[in-house]
Short mmCIF file of C-alpha atoms in Angstrom, two decimals:
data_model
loop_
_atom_site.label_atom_id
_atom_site.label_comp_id
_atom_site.label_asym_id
_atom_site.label_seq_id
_atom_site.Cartn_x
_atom_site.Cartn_y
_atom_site.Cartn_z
CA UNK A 1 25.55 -18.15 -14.74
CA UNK A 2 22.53 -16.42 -15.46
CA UNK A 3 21.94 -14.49 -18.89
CA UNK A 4 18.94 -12.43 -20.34
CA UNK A 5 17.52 -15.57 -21.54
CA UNK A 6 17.59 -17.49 -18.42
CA UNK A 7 15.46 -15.45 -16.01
CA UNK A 8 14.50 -18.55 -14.23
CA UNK A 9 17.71 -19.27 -12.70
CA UNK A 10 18.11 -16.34 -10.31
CA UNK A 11 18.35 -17.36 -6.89
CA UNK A 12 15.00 -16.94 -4.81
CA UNK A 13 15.10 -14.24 -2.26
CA UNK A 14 15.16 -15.14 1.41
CA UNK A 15 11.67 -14.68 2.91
CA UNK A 16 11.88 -11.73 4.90
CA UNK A 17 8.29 -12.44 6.89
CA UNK A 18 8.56 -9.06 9.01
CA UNK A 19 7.56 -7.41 5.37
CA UNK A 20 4.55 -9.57 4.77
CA UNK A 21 3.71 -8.86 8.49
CA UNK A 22 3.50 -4.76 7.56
CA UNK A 23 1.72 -5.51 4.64
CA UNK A 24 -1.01 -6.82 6.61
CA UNK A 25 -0.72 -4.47 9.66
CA UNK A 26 -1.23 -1.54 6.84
CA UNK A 27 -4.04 -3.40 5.30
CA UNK A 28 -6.04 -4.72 8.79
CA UNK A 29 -5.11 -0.68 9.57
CA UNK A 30 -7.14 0.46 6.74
CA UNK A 31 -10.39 -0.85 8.16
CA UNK A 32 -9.78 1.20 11.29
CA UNK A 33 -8.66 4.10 8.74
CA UNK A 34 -11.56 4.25 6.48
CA UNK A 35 -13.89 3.10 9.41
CA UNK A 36 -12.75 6.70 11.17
CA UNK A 37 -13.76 8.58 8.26
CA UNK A 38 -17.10 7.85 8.54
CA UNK A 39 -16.72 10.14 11.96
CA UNK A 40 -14.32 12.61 10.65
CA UNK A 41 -15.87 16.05 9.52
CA UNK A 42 -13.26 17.46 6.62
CA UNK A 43 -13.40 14.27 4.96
CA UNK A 44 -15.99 13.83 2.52
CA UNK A 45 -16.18 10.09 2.31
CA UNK A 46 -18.88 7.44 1.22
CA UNK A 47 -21.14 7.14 4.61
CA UNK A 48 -21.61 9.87 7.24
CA UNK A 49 -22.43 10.13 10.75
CA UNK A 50 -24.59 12.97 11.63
CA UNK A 51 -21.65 13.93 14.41
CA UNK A 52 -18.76 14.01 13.42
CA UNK A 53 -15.02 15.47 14.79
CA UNK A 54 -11.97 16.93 13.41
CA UNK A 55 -9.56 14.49 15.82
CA UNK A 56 -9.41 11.87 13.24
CA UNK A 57 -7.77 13.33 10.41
CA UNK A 58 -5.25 14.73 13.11
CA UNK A 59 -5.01 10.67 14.54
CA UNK A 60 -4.89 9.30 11.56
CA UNK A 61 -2.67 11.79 9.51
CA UNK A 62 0.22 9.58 11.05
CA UNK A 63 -0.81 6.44 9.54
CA UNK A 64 -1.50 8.37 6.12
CA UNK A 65 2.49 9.43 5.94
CA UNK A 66 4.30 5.93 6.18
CA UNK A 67 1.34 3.45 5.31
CA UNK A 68 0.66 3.42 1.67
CA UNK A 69 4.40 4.86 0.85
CA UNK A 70 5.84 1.60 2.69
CA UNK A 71 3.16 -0.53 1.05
CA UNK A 72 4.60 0.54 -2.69
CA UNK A 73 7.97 0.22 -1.47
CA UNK A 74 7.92 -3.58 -0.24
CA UNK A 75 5.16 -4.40 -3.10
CA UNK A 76 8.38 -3.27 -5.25
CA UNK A 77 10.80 -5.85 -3.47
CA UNK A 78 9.00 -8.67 -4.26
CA UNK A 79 7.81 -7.60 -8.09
CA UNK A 80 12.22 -6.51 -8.87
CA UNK A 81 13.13 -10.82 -7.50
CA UNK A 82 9.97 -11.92 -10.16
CA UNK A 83 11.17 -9.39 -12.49
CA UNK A 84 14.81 -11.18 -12.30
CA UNK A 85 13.12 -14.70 -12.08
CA UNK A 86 10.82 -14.45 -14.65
CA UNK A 87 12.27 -11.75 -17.57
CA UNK A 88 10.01 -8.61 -18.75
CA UNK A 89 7.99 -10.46 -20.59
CA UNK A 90 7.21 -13.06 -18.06
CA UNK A 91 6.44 -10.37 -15.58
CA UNK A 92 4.25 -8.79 -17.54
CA UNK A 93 1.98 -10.96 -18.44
CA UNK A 94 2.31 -12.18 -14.26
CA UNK A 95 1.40 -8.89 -13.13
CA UNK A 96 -1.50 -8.82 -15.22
CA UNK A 97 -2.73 -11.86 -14.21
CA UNK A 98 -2.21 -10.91 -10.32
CA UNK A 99 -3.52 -7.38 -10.77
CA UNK A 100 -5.31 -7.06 -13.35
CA UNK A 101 -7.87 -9.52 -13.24
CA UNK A 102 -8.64 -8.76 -9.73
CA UNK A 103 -8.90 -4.58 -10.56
CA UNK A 104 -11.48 -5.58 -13.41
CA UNK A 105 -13.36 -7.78 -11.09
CA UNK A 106 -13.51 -6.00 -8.26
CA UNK A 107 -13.98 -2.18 -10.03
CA UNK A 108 -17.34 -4.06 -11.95
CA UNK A 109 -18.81 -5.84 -8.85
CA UNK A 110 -17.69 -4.55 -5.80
CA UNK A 111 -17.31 -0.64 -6.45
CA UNK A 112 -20.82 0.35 -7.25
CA UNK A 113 -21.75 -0.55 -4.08
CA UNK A 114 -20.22 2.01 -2.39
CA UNK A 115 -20.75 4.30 -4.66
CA UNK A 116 -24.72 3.46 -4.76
CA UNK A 117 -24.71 4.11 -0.69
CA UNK A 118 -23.26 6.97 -0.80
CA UNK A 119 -26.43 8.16 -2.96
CA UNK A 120 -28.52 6.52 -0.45
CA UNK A 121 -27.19 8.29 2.64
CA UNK A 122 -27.24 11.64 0.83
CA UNK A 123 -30.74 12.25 1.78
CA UNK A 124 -33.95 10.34 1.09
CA UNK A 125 -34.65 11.55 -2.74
CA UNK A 126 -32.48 8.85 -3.98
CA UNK A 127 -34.58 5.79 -4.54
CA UNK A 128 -32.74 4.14 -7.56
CA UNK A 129 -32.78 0.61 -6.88
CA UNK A 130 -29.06 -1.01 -6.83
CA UNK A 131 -29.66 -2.84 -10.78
CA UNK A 132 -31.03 0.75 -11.54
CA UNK A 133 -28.07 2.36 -10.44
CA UNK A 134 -25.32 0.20 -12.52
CA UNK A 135 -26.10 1.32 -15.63
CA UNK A 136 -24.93 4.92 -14.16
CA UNK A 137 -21.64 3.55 -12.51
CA UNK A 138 -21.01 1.80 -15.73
CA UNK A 139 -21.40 4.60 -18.03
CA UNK A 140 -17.89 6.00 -18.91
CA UNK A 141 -15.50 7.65 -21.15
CA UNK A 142 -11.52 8.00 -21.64
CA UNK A 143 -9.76 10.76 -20.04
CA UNK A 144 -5.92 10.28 -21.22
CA UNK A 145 -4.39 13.33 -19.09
CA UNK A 146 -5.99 11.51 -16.38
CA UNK A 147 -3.63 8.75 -16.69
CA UNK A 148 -3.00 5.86 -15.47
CA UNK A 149 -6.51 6.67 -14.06
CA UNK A 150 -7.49 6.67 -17.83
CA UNK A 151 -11.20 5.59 -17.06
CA UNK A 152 -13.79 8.20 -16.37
CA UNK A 153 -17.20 8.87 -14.99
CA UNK A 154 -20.15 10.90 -13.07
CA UNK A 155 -20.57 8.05 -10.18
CA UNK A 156 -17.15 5.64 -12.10
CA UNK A 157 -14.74 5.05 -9.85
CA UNK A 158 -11.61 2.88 -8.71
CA UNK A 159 -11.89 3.83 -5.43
CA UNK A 160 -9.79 1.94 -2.81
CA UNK A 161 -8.44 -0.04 -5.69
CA UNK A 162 -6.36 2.82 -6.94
CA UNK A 163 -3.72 1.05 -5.32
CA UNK A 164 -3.57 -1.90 -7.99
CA UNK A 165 -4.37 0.62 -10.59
CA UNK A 166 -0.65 2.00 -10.10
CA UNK A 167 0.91 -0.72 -9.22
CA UNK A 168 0.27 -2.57 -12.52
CA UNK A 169 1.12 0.72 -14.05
CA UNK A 170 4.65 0.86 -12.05
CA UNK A 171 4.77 -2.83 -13.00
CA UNK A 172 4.51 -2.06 -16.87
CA UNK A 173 6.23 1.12 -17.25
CA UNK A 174 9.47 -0.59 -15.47
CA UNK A 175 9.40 -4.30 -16.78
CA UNK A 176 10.55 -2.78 -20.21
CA UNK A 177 13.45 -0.72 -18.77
CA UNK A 178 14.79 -3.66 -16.98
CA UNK A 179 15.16 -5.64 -20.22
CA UNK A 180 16.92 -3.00 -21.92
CA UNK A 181 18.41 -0.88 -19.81
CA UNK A 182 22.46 -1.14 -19.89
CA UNK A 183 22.88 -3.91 -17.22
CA UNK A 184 26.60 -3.20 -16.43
CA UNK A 185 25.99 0.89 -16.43
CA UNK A 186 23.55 0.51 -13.79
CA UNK A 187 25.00 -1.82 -11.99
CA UNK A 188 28.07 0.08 -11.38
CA UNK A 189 25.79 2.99 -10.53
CA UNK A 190 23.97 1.09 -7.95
CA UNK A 191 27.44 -0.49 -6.26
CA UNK A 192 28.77 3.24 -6.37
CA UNK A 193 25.41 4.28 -4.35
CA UNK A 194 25.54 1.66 -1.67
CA UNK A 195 29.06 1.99 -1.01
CA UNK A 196 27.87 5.44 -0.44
CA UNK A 197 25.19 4.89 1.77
CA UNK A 198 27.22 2.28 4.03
CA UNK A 199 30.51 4.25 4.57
CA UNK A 200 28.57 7.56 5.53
CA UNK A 201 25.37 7.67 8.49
CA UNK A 202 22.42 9.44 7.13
CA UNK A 203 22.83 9.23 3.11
CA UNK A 204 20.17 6.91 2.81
CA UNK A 205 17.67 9.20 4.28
CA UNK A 206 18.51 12.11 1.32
CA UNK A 207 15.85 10.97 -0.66
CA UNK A 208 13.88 12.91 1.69
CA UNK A 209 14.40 16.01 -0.26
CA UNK A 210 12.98 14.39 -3.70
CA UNK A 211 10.10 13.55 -1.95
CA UNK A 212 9.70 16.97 -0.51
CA UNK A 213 9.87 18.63 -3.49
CA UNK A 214 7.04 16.75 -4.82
CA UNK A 215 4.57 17.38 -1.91
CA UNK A 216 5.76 21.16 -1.97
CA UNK A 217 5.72 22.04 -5.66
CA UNK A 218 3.50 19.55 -7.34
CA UNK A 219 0.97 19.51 -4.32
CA UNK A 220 -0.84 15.79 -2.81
CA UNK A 221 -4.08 14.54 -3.49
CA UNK A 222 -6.68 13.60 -1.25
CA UNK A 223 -7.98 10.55 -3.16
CA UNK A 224 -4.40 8.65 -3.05
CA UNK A 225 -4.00 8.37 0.66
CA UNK A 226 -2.59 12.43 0.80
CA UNK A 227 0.28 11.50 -1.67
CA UNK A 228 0.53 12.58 -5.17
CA UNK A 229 0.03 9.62 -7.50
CA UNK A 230 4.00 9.91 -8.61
CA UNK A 231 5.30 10.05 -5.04
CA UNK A 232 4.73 6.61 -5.18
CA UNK A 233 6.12 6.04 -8.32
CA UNK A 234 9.64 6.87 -6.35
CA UNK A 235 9.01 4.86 -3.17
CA UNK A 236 8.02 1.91 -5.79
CA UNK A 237 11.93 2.86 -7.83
CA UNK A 238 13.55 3.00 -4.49
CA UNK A 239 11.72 -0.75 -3.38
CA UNK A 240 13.58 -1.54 -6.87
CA UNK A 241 17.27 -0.45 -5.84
CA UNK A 242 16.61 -2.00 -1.96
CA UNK A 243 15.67 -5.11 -3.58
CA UNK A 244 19.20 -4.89 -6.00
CA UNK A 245 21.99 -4.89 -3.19
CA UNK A 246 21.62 -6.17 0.22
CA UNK A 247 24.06 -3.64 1.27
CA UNK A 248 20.99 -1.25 1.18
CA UNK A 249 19.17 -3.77 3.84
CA UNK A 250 22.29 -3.22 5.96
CA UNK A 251 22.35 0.64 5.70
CA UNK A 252 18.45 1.04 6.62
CA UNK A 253 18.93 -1.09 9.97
CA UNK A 254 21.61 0.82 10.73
CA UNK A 255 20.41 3.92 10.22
CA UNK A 256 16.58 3.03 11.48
CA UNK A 257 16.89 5.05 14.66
CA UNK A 258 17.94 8.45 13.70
CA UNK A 259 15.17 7.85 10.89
CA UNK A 260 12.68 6.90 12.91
CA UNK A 261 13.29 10.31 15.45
CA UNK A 262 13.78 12.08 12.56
CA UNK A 263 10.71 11.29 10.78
CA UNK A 264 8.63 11.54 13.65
CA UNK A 265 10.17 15.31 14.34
CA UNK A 266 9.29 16.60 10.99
CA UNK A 267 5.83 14.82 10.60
CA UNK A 268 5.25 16.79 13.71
CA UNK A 269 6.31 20.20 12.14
CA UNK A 270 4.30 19.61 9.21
CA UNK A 271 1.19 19.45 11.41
CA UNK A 272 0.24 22.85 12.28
CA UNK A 273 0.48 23.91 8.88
CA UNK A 274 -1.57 21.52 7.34
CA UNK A 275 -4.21 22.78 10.22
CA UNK A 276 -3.68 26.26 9.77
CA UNK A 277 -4.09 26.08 5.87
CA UNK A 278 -7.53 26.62 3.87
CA UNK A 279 -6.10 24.34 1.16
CA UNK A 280 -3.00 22.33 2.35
CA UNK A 281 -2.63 19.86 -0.16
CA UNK A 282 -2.74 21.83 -3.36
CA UNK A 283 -2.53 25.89 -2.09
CA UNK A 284 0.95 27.69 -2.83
CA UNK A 285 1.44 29.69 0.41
CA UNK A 286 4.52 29.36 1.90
CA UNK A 287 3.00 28.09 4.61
CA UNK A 288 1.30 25.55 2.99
CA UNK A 289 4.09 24.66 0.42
CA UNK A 290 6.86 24.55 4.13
CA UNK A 291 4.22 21.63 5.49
CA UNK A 292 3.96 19.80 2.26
CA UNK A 293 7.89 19.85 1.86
CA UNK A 294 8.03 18.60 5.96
CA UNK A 295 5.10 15.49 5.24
CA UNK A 296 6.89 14.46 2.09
CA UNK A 297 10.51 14.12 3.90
CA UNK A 298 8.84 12.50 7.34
CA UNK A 299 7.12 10.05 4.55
CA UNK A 300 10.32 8.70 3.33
CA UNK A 301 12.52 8.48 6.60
CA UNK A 302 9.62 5.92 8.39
CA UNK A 303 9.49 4.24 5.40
CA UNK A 304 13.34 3.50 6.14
CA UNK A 305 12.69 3.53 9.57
CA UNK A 306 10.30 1.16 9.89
CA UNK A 307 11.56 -1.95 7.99
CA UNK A 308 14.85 -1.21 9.66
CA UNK A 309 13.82 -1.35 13.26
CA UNK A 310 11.71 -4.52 11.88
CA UNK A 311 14.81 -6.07 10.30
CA UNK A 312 16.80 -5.00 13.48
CA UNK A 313 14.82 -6.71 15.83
CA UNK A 314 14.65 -9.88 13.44
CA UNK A 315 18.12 -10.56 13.57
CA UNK A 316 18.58 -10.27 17.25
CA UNK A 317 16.99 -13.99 17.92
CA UNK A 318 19.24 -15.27 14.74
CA UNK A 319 22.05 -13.96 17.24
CA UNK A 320 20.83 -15.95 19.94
CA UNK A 321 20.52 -19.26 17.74
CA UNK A 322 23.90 -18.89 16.76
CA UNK A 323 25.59 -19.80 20.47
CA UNK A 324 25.44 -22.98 21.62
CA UNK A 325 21.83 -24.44 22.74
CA UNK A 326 21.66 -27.46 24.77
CA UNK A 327 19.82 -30.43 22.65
CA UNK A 328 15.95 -30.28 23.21
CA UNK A 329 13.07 -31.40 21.26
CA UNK A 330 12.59 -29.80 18.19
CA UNK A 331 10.49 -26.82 18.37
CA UNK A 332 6.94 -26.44 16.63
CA UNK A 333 7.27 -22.71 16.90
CA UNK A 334 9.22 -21.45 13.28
CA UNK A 335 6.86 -24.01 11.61
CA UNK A 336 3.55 -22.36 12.82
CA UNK A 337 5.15 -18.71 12.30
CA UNK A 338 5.99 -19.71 8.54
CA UNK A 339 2.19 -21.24 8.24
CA UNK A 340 1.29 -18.06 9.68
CA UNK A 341 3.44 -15.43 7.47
CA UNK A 342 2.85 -17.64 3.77
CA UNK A 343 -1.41 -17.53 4.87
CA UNK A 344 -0.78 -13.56 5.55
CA UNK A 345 1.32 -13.01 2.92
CA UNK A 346 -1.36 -14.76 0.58
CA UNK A 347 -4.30 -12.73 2.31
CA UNK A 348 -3.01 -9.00 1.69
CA UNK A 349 -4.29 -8.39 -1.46
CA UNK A 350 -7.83 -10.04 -1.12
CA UNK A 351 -8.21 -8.23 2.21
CA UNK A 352 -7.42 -5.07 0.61
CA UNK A 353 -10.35 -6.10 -2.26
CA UNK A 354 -13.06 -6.85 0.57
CA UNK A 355 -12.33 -4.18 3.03
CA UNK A 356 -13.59 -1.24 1.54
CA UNK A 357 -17.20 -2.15 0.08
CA UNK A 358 -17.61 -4.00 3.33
CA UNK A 359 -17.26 -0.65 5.42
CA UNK A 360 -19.35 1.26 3.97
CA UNK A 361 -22.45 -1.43 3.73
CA UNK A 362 -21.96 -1.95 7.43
CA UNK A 363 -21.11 2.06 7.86
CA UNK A 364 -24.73 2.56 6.11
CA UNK A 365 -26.39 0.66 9.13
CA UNK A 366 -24.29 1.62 11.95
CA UNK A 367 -24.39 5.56 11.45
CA UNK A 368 -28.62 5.74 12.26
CA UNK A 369 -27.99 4.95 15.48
CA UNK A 370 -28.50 7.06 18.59
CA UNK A 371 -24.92 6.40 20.18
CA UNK A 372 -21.38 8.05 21.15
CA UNK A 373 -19.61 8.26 18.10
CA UNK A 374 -16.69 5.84 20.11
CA UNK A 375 -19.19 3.32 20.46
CA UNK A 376 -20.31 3.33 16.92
CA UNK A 377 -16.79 3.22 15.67
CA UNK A 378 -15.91 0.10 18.07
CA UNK A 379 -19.05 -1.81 16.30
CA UNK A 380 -17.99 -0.54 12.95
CA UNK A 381 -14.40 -1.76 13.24
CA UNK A 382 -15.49 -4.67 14.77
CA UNK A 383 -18.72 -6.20 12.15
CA UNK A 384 -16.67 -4.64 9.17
CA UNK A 385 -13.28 -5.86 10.43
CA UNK A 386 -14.98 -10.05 11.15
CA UNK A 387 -16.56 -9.80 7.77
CA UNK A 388 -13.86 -8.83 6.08
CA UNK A 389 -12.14 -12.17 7.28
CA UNK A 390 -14.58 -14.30 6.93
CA UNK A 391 -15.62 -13.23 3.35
CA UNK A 392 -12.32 -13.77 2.31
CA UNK A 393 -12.11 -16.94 4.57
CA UNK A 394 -15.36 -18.45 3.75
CA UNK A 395 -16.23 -16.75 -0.04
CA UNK A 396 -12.38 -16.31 -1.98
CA UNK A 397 -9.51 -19.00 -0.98
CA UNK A 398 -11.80 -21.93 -0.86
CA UNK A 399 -12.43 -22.27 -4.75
CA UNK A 400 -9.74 -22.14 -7.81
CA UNK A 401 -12.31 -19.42 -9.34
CA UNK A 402 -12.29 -17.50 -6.90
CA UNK A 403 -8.29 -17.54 -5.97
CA UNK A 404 -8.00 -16.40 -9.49
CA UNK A 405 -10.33 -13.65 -9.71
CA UNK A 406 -8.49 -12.28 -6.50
CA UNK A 407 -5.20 -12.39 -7.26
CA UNK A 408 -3.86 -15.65 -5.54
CA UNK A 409 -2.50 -18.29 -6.60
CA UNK A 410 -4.26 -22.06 -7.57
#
């Protein structure tokens, strides 16, 4: 039997490869994402083309309410089974190792270069050579209310990699309650919940209304994906409680349908007011405040929607396997898939590193040209998209160095 001192000895999760196959679909989407904003005119983003339209924030708004939320949430399965396996302390230091190391790597040599093009596109004043202009990025200061965004500065940034900056700060600010938290008191709360959620349709989905509050009363923010920062402090709790019972697993692929149609109906009421308003993501109208409350709900019922349908569809072949097959040769197939998923799985994070810096230096190039915008965004996606792979290919999981300064494992 397990005990507080022998964190090692919880059992290892099953690998649930449909999750590692979102996290990359979410992080492969955000080079088509951030490659649209480049074209999109309310968006005030790194590299612009001279035309621009206002159809990509509307096509894109639907990634922006499930992507990033579902991304916490699963990045919270896995860190609550290395939490168990591992004890606070363990994790700790693990999650620093994973995340931190990369965030200070990356934030020193990969985010002034965005941040340095951006000055370049502005206009042709800006001459500052790219060793003249780190000084600049690197000059900062401390900003506590700020937090966990604690460092500041006039061209400092995080940029994509605000991401890992809350995730380690999740990480941290739970490892500690899980050590001394009352094991049995939440434990009984948790079985109480789930039996909850499986005898009655639909309870699952009434965190909705938490995360509607927050967009309505404490507003989003444009520079965290549309979310406010805490949002995904919740999705990153609830990844914690999924994780817990498997009961929870059951509940979301039973109720993935009516989540799914439900999420997609109030996303779509949220949309005109979020056109219609001046400010939608921080002004108090009631319009404005009605939309937030809508986005916020439609956020958390395709985050339970989408696993669910995943999951659904996963245990339909399991079905299949279990009636009698006639003896054949053994099949390659699972083999390759589970090469496949662990060399995804292992990719996410690096991706995610790469993508952004590698947009933009192409983006720099690609906007001069005298083309339809559809065209340039094809070649954008495209050169940014092949690089992306190959840098992390070619350039990160060759070399123990490398692998370390990323994220990944020896």
């Amino acid at each position: 039997m397990a005990t507080r001192t022998e964190p090692a000895q919880a059992a290892l999760p099953e690998r649930r490869p449909e999750l590692d196959a979102i996290r990359m679909l979410v992080v492969i989407g955000l080079v088509f994402f951030h490659s649209a904003l480049v074209f999109a005119t309310d968006d005030d983003y790194y590299v612009k083309n001279a035309e621009t339209t206002e159809a990509i924030v509307i096509i894109a708004g639907f990634g922006v309410v499930w992507a990033m939320p579902l991304l916490f949430l699963i990045s919270s399965l896995g860190a609550w089974h290395s939490l168990r396996r591992r004890g606070a302390g363990g994790f700790a230091k693990e999650r620093l190792l994973r995340l931190g190391v990369p965030l200070i790597f990356a934030t020193l040599a990969l985010n002034p270069l965005p941040q340095w093009l951006r000055l370049r596109s502005a206009g042709p004043d800006h001459h500052e050579s790219y060793l003249g202009f780190l000084p600049d990025f690197y000059d900062v200061h401390l900003e506590p209310e700020e937090f966990p965004f604690l460092v500041q500065g006039e061209h400092f940034e995080t940029g994509h990699l605000w991401f890992v900056v809350l995730l380690l700060a999740f990480s941290l600010m739970l490892a500690p309650l899980h050590r001394w938290l009352p094991r049995e008191h939440v434990r009984r709360i948790g079985d109480r919940v789930a039996q909850a959620t499986l005898r009655r349709r639909g309870v699952v989905l009434l965190p909705a209304l938490a995360f509607a509050a927050i967009c309505a009363f404490a507003g989003m923010e444009e520079d965290y994906a549309g979310w406010h920062r805490w949002s995904y402090l919740l999705f990153f709790v609830a990844g914690f409680a999924l994780a817990a019972d498997d009961r929870f697993r059951t509940v979301m692929r039973r109720d993935a349908g009516p989540a799914s149609w439900l999420g997609v109906l109030l996303f779509s009421a949220a949309g005109p007011g979020v056109a219609l308003s001046d400010e939608p993501f921080t002004e108090m109208t009631p319009l404005a405040t009605v939309s937030r409350a809508l986005f916020g709900a439609a956020g958390w019922c395709l985050v339970v929607a989408i696993p669910g349908l995943l999951d659904r569809w996963r245990q339909q072949p399991r079905k299949a396997q279990q009636q009698p097959q006639p003896r054949t040769a053994p099949n390659p197939a699972p083999t390759t898939r589970r090469r496949l998923y662990g060399y995804l799985a292992a990719a996410v994070l690096p991706l995610y590193i790469l993508h952004q810096p590698i947009v933009v230096a192409v983006a720099y190039f690609v906007v001069g040209w005298s083309a339809p915008i559809l065209v340039e965004y094809v070649v954008l996606v495209t050169i940014a998209l092949a690089l992306t792979l190959a840098a992390y290919e070619l350039l990160v999981r060759r070399t123990r160095v490398t692998r370390f300064l990323f994220g990944m494992r020896p």
